[in-house]
Amino acid sequence: MKLTKEEFNDTIKCLCFGYNDLWKANSVFQSASVKADQEVEVEQFNNLPHISERELDESEQDPSADVKAQTLFLVKFSSTKQAQKPSRRSVYVVDDDDVKTGWLRKYNSCSTIFVDDNTVSQPNLKSTIKCVALAVYYHIKQRSLESASNTLEIFDEKRHPLTSEPVPVDYCDRNPEYRHIYRFLRLLFTSAHLTAEVAIITLVYLERLLFYGELEINPASWLRMVLGAVLLASKVWDDQAVWNVDYCRILDRLEVQDMNELERQYLEIIQFNINVPSGVYAKYYFDLRTLAEQNDLAFPVEPLNKEKAEKLEATSRSYETRIRPQKRCSSLETLPDRPSTVVLS
């Protein structure tokens, strides 16, 4: 069958129009499918809960972020036999002069009140370091048997030594004594001029590392874990933080690149969560005092003198004025002294 020139041209036009319609329909379908996928993604994104709205299970409660969760070091201590032993000694310090005179300062009386300088706002540095060292000691003592195989390379003391002293062959199995942990912490805090608040935040970051990384402190990793926690706590709390190179001067085998890598991996494990709520800070402070009391760790006390009594009274009076509810009528004694205004006519 032969087609004329006009019929051939009409056939070509029909085919072109059909192809254009098919191409337009395909493009419309693709744009509609892309738009539908975008709407689904936006809807799914809007339905995602915020990190603060996500409810954790009881087994997932982070003690370093949740006020109600019990601290890990207190759980470790409660599992030991010493937790059932009653404290036979008072938590107050008895001076030698008091022993000679036969007068023991154990209880407060109407005429004498004994207080210590260890408060939640201004903890005592030496006592706080002792408590943190004791918490680290119980972490190491009550570790699991598989903790040695779960040690990360960055925390391994043999691969990354801190001092020039040779690392013992059985360093993975030899538990450090409490006094060794205390001396290491005291060296860092006295050399870097750190405060007692940094010691409490150090313990918070240390337990946050154990919770997020599912790790445990063992004899091979406790030095570098504690060092990393002190490094972060000092930078977060103090306005004029200690530089990484300053720790290299304290520990002779430590290098700046090693400190930078330790800080980087520490932050990655805790997911860059360096926030410490005030309630968590207070919880760790009082749990440390509980640990000290149950281990007969004494706090220095002294009689309440006139200057401290006046300071306490002034502080309580200022808080009373803030908390006291507003009343329509009140006594003139509570009003502040203000100059009277006189109108002259």
Tab-separated table of C-alpha atoms in Angstrom:
chain	number	residue	atom	x	y	z
A	1	MET	CA	0.000	0.000	0.000
A	2	LYS	CA	1.453	3.238	-1.123
A	3	LEU	CA	0.835	6.494	0.756
A	4	THR	CA	0.639	9.815	-0.860
A	5	LYS	CA	2.843	12.643	0.309
A	6	GLU	CA	-0.001	14.301	2.194
A	7	GLU	CA	-1.014	11.046	3.940
A	8	PHE	CA	2.613	10.390	4.899
A	9	ASN	CA	2.941	13.863	6.431
A	10	ASP	CA	-0.303	13.417	8.394
A	11	THR	CA	0.935	10.081	9.764
A	12	ILE	CA	4.245	11.618	10.890
A	13	LYS	CA	2.376	14.469	12.623
A	14	CYS	CA	0.160	12.005	14.522
A	15	LEU	CA	3.168	10.032	15.670
A	16	CYS	CA	4.942	13.202	16.853
A	17	PHE	CA	1.875	14.459	18.684
A	18	GLY	CA	1.483	11.047	20.352
A	19	TYR	CA	5.116	10.995	21.439
A	20	ASN	CA	4.884	14.522	22.876
A	21	ASP	CA	1.752	13.651	24.815
A	22	LEU	CA	3.435	10.518	26.147
A	23	TRP	CA	6.525	12.513	27.191
A	24	LYS	CA	4.382	15.164	28.912
A	25	ALA	CA	2.378	12.497	30.728
A	26	ASN	CA	5.574	10.794	31.869
A	27	SER	CA	7.067	14.063	33.151
A	28	VAL	CA	3.845	14.909	35.009
A	29	PHE	CA	3.822	11.462	36.594
A	30	GLN	CA	7.464	11.780	37.685
A	31	SER	CA	6.926	15.224	39.200
A	32	ALA	CA	3.825	14.000	41.025
A	33	SER	CA	5.686	10.982	42.430
A	34	VAL	CA	8.590	13.186	43.570
A	35	LYS	CA	6.173	15.604	45.218
A	36	ALA	CA	4.415	12.720	46.965
A	37	ASP	CA	7.746	11.361	48.245
A	38	GLN	CA	8.698	14.799	49.561
A	39	GLU	CA	5.379	15.116	51.368
A	40	VAL	CA	5.891	11.701	52.952
A	41	GLU	CA	9.404	12.666	54.090
A	42	VAL	CA	8.154	15.955	55.562
A	43	GLU	CA	5.352	14.138	57.374
A	44	GLN	CA	7.763	11.579	58.776
A	45	PHE	CA	10.158	14.347	59.864
A	46	ASN	CA	7.366	16.230	61.621
A	47	ASN	CA	6.326	13.080	63.455
A	48	LEU	CA	9.843	12.497	64.834
A	49	PRO	CA	9.918	13.120	68.618
A	50	HIS	CA	12.364	15.640	70.005
A	51	ILE	CA	15.323	14.267	71.921
A	52	SER	CA	13.952	15.813	75.125
A	53	GLU	CA	10.544	14.146	74.531
A	54	ARG	CA	11.969	10.660	74.042
A	55	GLU	CA	11.115	8.499	77.011
A	56	LEU	CA	13.805	6.030	78.019
A	57	ASP	CA	13.153	2.691	79.588
A	58	GLU	CA	14.157	2.083	83.170
A	59	SER	CA	17.078	0.020	81.922
A	60	GLU	CA	18.240	2.931	79.725
A	61	GLN	CA	18.204	5.682	82.329
A	62	ASP	CA	21.438	7.616	82.205
A	63	PRO	CA	22.614	8.374	85.767
A	64	SER	CA	24.729	11.266	84.487
A	65	ALA	CA	21.665	12.998	82.993
A	66	ASP	CA	18.653	11.688	84.942
A	67	VAL	CA	18.196	12.955	88.488
A	68	LYS	CA	16.107	9.944	89.515
A	69	ALA	CA	18.586	7.321	88.285
A	70	GLN	CA	21.009	6.018	90.893
A	71	THR	CA	24.691	6.727	90.404
A	72	LEU	CA	26.789	3.843	89.135
A	73	PHE	CA	29.464	4.088	91.816
A	74	LEU	CA	26.879	3.824	94.583
A	75	VAL	CA	25.446	0.723	92.897
A	76	LYS	CA	28.947	-0.759	92.749
A	77	PHE	CA	29.527	-0.004	96.414
A	78	SER	CA	26.180	-1.452	97.516
A	79	SER	CA	27.162	-4.772	95.944
A	80	THR	CA	30.201	-5.128	98.197
A	81	LYS	CA	30.270	-6.663	101.645
A	82	GLN	CA	31.346	-3.401	103.226
A	83	ALA	CA	27.952	-1.896	102.466
A	84	GLN	CA	26.399	-4.046	105.179
A	85	LYS	CA	28.964	-3.060	107.813
A	86	PRO	CA	27.772	-0.391	110.233
A	87	SER	CA	29.922	2.668	110.626
A	88	ARG	CA	31.680	2.475	113.996
A	89	ARG	CA	33.415	5.805	113.812
A	90	SER	CA	32.055	9.303	113.639
A	91	VAL	CA	32.442	11.209	110.388
A	92	TYR	CA	33.782	14.176	112.319
A	93	VAL	CA	37.491	14.761	112.793
A	94	VAL	CA	38.853	14.607	116.318
A	95	ASP	CA	41.957	16.666	116.984
A	96	ASP	CA	44.846	15.328	119.031
A	97	ASP	CA	44.429	18.122	121.568
A	98	ASP	CA	40.852	17.046	122.168
A	99	VAL	CA	41.944	13.469	122.810
A	100	LYS	CA	44.524	14.611	125.369
A	101	THR	CA	42.020	16.736	127.236
A	102	GLY	CA	39.393	14.000	127.104
A	103	TRP	CA	36.912	16.118	125.152
A	104	LEU	CA	35.672	14.498	121.930
A	105	ARG	CA	33.800	16.570	119.400
A	106	LYS	CA	31.123	14.156	118.216
A	107	TYR	CA	27.821	15.900	118.736
A	108	ASN	CA	26.520	19.434	118.564
A	109	SER	CA	25.200	21.030	121.731
A	110	CYS	CA	23.336	24.180	122.665
A	111	SER	CA	26.561	26.093	123.274
A	112	THR	CA	28.764	24.653	120.499
A	113	ILE	CA	27.918	23.887	116.874
A	114	PHE	CA	30.430	22.167	114.618
A	115	VAL	CA	30.232	22.724	110.874
A	116	ASP	CA	32.396	21.802	107.913
A	117	ASP	CA	33.285	23.865	104.882
A	118	ASN	CA	32.012	21.203	102.473
A	119	THR	CA	28.801	22.414	100.864
A	120	VAL	CA	27.146	21.708	97.535
A	121	SER	CA	28.005	25.179	96.257
A	122	GLN	CA	31.578	25.200	97.629
A	123	PRO	CA	32.857	21.659	98.217
A	124	ASN	CA	36.078	21.019	100.058
A	125	LEU	CA	38.770	20.182	97.504
A	126	LYS	CA	40.694	17.550	99.451
A	127	SER	CA	37.586	15.745	100.690
A	128	THR	CA	35.974	15.771	97.248
A	129	ILE	CA	39.071	14.311	95.592
A	130	LYS	CA	39.120	11.559	98.218
A	131	CYS	CA	35.473	10.739	97.516
A	132	VAL	CA	35.957	10.672	93.738
A	133	ALA	CA	39.010	8.424	94.139
A	134	LEU	CA	36.922	6.100	96.295
A	135	ALA	CA	34.192	5.983	93.643
A	136	VAL	CA	36.754	5.085	90.956
A	137	TYR	CA	38.199	2.440	93.267
A	138	TYR	CA	34.820	0.685	93.621
A	139	HIS	CA	34.264	0.890	89.876
A	140	ILE	CA	37.498	-1.021	89.324
A	141	LYS	CA	36.942	-3.437	92.176
A	142	GLN	CA	33.424	-4.452	91.117
A	143	ARG	CA	34.097	-4.740	87.396
A	144	SER	CA	33.022	-7.745	85.358
A	145	LEU	CA	35.427	-10.436	84.198
A	146	GLU	CA	34.968	-9.463	80.542
A	147	SER	CA	36.009	-5.845	81.117
A	148	ALA	CA	39.651	-6.445	80.130
A	149	SER	CA	38.676	-7.599	76.639
A	150	ASN	CA	36.334	-4.597	76.244
A	151	THR	CA	39.089	-1.991	76.628
A	152	LEU	CA	39.415	0.506	73.783
A	153	GLU	CA	42.861	1.173	72.379
A	154	ILE	CA	42.776	4.876	73.220
A	155	PHE	CA	42.361	4.035	76.929
A	156	ASP	CA	44.980	1.276	77.062
A	157	GLU	CA	47.849	2.362	79.325
A	158	LYS	CA	50.434	0.098	77.717
A	159	ARG	CA	49.780	1.412	74.208
A	160	HIS	CA	49.560	5.005	75.413
A	161	PRO	CA	51.727	5.345	78.547
A	162	LEU	CA	51.489	8.506	80.629
A	163	THR	CA	54.759	8.396	82.551
A	164	SER	CA	58.256	7.095	81.969
A	165	GLU	CA	57.808	4.351	84.548
A	166	PRO	CA	57.589	0.869	82.974
A	167	VAL	CA	54.146	-0.657	82.791
A	168	PRO	CA	53.948	-3.950	84.747
A	169	VAL	CA	53.372	-7.153	82.827
A	170	ASP	CA	50.220	-7.943	84.804
A	171	TYR	CA	48.870	-4.399	84.561
A	172	CYS	CA	45.543	-5.723	83.231
A	173	ASP	CA	44.901	-7.809	86.338
A	174	ARG	CA	46.487	-5.794	89.160
A	175	ASN	CA	43.903	-3.618	90.913
A	176	PRO	CA	45.257	-0.215	91.914
A	177	GLU	CA	45.084	0.743	95.547
A	178	TYR	CA	42.901	3.559	96.723
A	179	ARG	CA	45.873	5.719	97.651
A	180	HIS	CA	47.319	5.401	94.126
A	181	ILE	CA	44.076	6.681	92.587
A	182	TYR	CA	43.967	9.526	95.085
A	183	ARG	CA	47.579	10.514	94.375
A	184	PHE	CA	46.952	10.602	90.632
A	185	LEU	CA	43.880	12.821	91.035
A	186	ARG	CA	45.640	15.052	93.534
A	187	LEU	CA	48.565	15.456	91.113
A	188	LEU	CA	46.273	16.617	88.325
A	189	PHE	CA	44.196	18.972	90.471
A	190	THR	CA	47.074	20.582	92.338
A	191	SER	CA	49.266	20.997	89.245
A	192	ALA	CA	46.470	22.395	87.074
A	193	HIS	CA	44.912	24.428	89.940
A	194	LEU	CA	41.476	22.882	89.474
A	195	THR	CA	38.540	23.377	91.823
A	196	ALA	CA	36.437	20.869	93.726
A	197	GLU	CA	33.479	21.353	91.395
A	198	VAL	CA	35.629	19.996	88.551
A	199	ALA	CA	36.140	16.785	90.539
A	200	ILE	CA	32.380	16.184	90.770
A	201	ILE	CA	31.867	16.911	87.066
A	202	THR	CA	34.788	14.580	86.329
A	203	LEU	CA	32.875	11.722	87.953
A	204	VAL	CA	29.733	12.671	85.989
A	205	TYR	CA	31.609	12.520	82.669
A	206	LEU	CA	33.316	9.299	83.681
A	207	GLU	CA	30.030	7.519	84.332
A	208	ARG	CA	28.547	9.033	81.184
A	209	LEU	CA	31.405	7.447	79.246
A	210	LEU	CA	30.699	4.080	80.843
A	211	PHE	CA	26.969	4.346	80.112
A	212	TYR	CA	27.173	5.552	76.513
A	213	GLY	CA	30.083	3.344	75.496
A	214	GLU	CA	28.964	0.309	77.528
A	215	LEU	CA	32.433	0.168	79.060
A	216	GLU	CA	33.883	-0.584	82.467
A	217	ILE	CA	36.882	0.762	84.291
A	218	ASN	CA	39.650	-1.787	84.671
A	219	PRO	CA	43.296	-1.628	85.790
A	220	ALA	CA	44.442	-1.124	82.191
A	221	SER	CA	42.186	1.834	81.380
A	222	TRP	CA	41.433	3.758	84.573
A	223	LEU	CA	44.327	6.227	84.218
A	224	ARG	CA	43.410	7.464	80.754
A	225	MET	CA	39.665	7.379	81.412
A	226	VAL	CA	40.094	9.583	84.452
A	227	LEU	CA	42.489	11.855	82.560
A	228	GLY	CA	39.989	12.357	79.740
A	229	ALA	CA	37.185	13.130	82.193
A	230	VAL	CA	39.363	15.671	84.031
A	231	LEU	CA	40.313	17.282	80.721
A	232	LEU	CA	36.690	17.775	79.648
A	233	ALA	CA	35.480	18.852	83.086
A	234	SER	CA	38.172	21.503	83.393
A	235	LYS	CA	37.304	22.955	79.986
A	236	VAL	CA	33.558	22.978	80.608
A	237	TRP	CA	33.594	24.363	84.154
A	238	ASP	CA	36.504	26.803	84.259
A	239	ASP	CA	36.428	29.940	82.113
A	240	GLN	CA	40.215	29.838	81.809
A	241	ALA	CA	40.652	26.147	81.111
A	242	VAL	CA	43.912	24.266	81.120
A	243	TRP	CA	45.421	23.671	77.701
A	244	ASN	CA	46.187	20.160	76.503
A	245	VAL	CA	49.879	20.976	76.404
A	246	ASP	CA	49.778	21.774	80.128
A	247	TYR	CA	48.891	18.166	80.935
A	248	CYS	CA	51.908	17.089	78.879
A	249	ARG	CA	54.082	19.014	81.314
A	250	ILE	CA	52.501	17.216	84.261
A	251	LEU	CA	52.855	13.720	82.713
A	252	ASP	CA	56.221	13.370	80.965
A	253	ARG	CA	55.309	10.641	78.415
A	254	LEU	CA	52.148	12.404	77.268
A	255	GLU	CA	52.074	14.154	73.874
A	256	VAL	CA	49.743	16.830	72.542
A	257	GLN	CA	48.552	14.683	69.631
A	258	ASP	CA	47.672	11.927	72.074
A	259	MET	CA	45.692	14.341	74.253
A	260	ASN	CA	43.819	15.692	71.241
A	261	GLU	CA	42.908	12.198	70.081
A	262	LEU	CA	41.839	11.222	73.607
A	263	GLU	CA	39.584	14.259	73.829
A	264	ARG	CA	38.100	13.650	70.377
A	265	GLN	CA	37.233	9.999	70.993
A	266	TYR	CA	35.930	10.786	74.466
A	267	LEU	CA	33.512	13.328	73.008
A	268	GLU	CA	32.425	10.930	70.275
A	269	ILE	CA	31.616	8.199	72.795
A	270	ILE	CA	29.500	10.502	74.980
A	271	GLN	CA	27.907	11.915	71.779
A	272	PHE	CA	29.183	15.415	72.569
A	273	ASN	CA	26.795	15.614	75.516
A	274	ILE	CA	28.696	17.793	77.989
A	275	ASN	CA	25.635	19.259	79.709
A	276	VAL	CA	25.422	18.661	83.460
A	277	PRO	CA	22.100	19.749	85.017
A	278	SER	CA	22.166	21.272	88.476
A	279	GLY	CA	20.054	18.428	89.858
A	280	VAL	CA	22.519	15.825	88.588
A	281	TYR	CA	25.415	17.779	90.083
A	282	ALA	CA	23.688	17.909	93.470
A	283	LYS	CA	22.839	14.201	93.266
A	284	TYR	CA	26.466	13.252	92.716
A	285	TYR	CA	27.596	15.534	95.528
A	286	PHE	CA	25.270	14.005	98.114
A	287	ASP	CA	25.941	10.464	96.873
A	288	LEU	CA	29.658	11.114	97.322
A	289	ARG	CA	28.999	12.237	100.887
A	290	THR	CA	26.980	9.074	101.475
A	291	LEU	CA	29.846	6.990	100.129
A	292	ALA	CA	32.310	8.823	102.372
A	293	GLU	CA	30.166	8.363	105.452
A	294	GLN	CA	29.725	4.636	104.866
A	295	ASN	CA	33.492	4.234	104.396
A	296	ASP	CA	34.438	6.230	107.525
A	297	LEU	CA	35.940	9.005	105.430
A	298	ALA	CA	36.190	12.014	107.724
A	299	PHE	CA	35.372	15.594	106.832
A	300	PRO	CA	37.222	18.451	108.553
A	301	VAL	CA	34.988	20.358	110.967
A	302	GLU	CA	35.474	23.356	113.207
A	303	PRO	CA	33.307	25.259	115.710
A	304	LEU	CA	30.886	27.794	114.312
A	305	ASN	CA	32.345	31.213	115.050
A	306	LYS	CA	30.646	34.588	115.078
A	307	GLU	CA	31.709	35.598	111.566
A	308	LYS	CA	30.376	32.420	109.961
A	309	ALA	CA	27.161	32.641	111.957
A	310	GLU	CA	26.552	36.198	110.763
A	311	LYS	CA	27.302	35.166	107.190
A	312	LEU	CA	24.868	32.240	107.377
A	313	GLU	CA	22.207	34.459	108.891
A	314	ALA	CA	22.633	37.076	106.164
A	315	THR	CA	22.429	34.416	103.451
A	316	SER	CA	19.287	32.849	104.905
A	317	ARG	CA	17.699	36.270	105.307
A	318	SER	CA	18.296	37.120	101.641
A	319	TYR	CA	16.688	33.867	100.529
A	320	GLU	CA	13.730	34.401	102.852
A	321	THR	CA	12.941	37.702	101.159
A	322	ARG	CA	12.997	35.988	97.768
A	323	ILE	CA	10.872	32.995	98.712
A	324	ARG	CA	8.463	34.787	101.049
A	325	PRO	CA	5.050	35.272	99.331
A	326	GLN	CA	3.773	38.770	98.703
A	327	LYS	CA	1.249	40.013	101.246
A	328	ARG	CA	-1.060	42.988	101.211
A	329	CYS	CA	-0.035	44.082	104.683
A	330	SER	CA	3.209	43.406	106.489
A	331	SER	CA	5.142	44.690	109.438
A	332	LEU	CA	7.267	47.799	109.133
A	333	GLU	CA	10.246	45.843	110.440
A	334	THR	CA	10.490	43.879	107.196
A	335	LEU	CA	10.530	46.985	105.025
A	336	PRO	CA	13.954	48.142	103.829
A	337	ASP	CA	15.363	51.400	105.119
A	338	ARG	CA	14.628	54.088	102.554
A	339	PRO	CA	14.858	57.844	102.864
A	340	SER	CA	11.493	59.492	103.267
A	341	THR	CA	10.336	61.852	100.555
A	342	VAL	CA	9.165	65.329	101.569
A	343	VAL	CA	7.045	67.550	99.364
A	344	LEU	CA	7.696	71.238	99.791
A	345	SER	CA	4.952	73.636	98.782
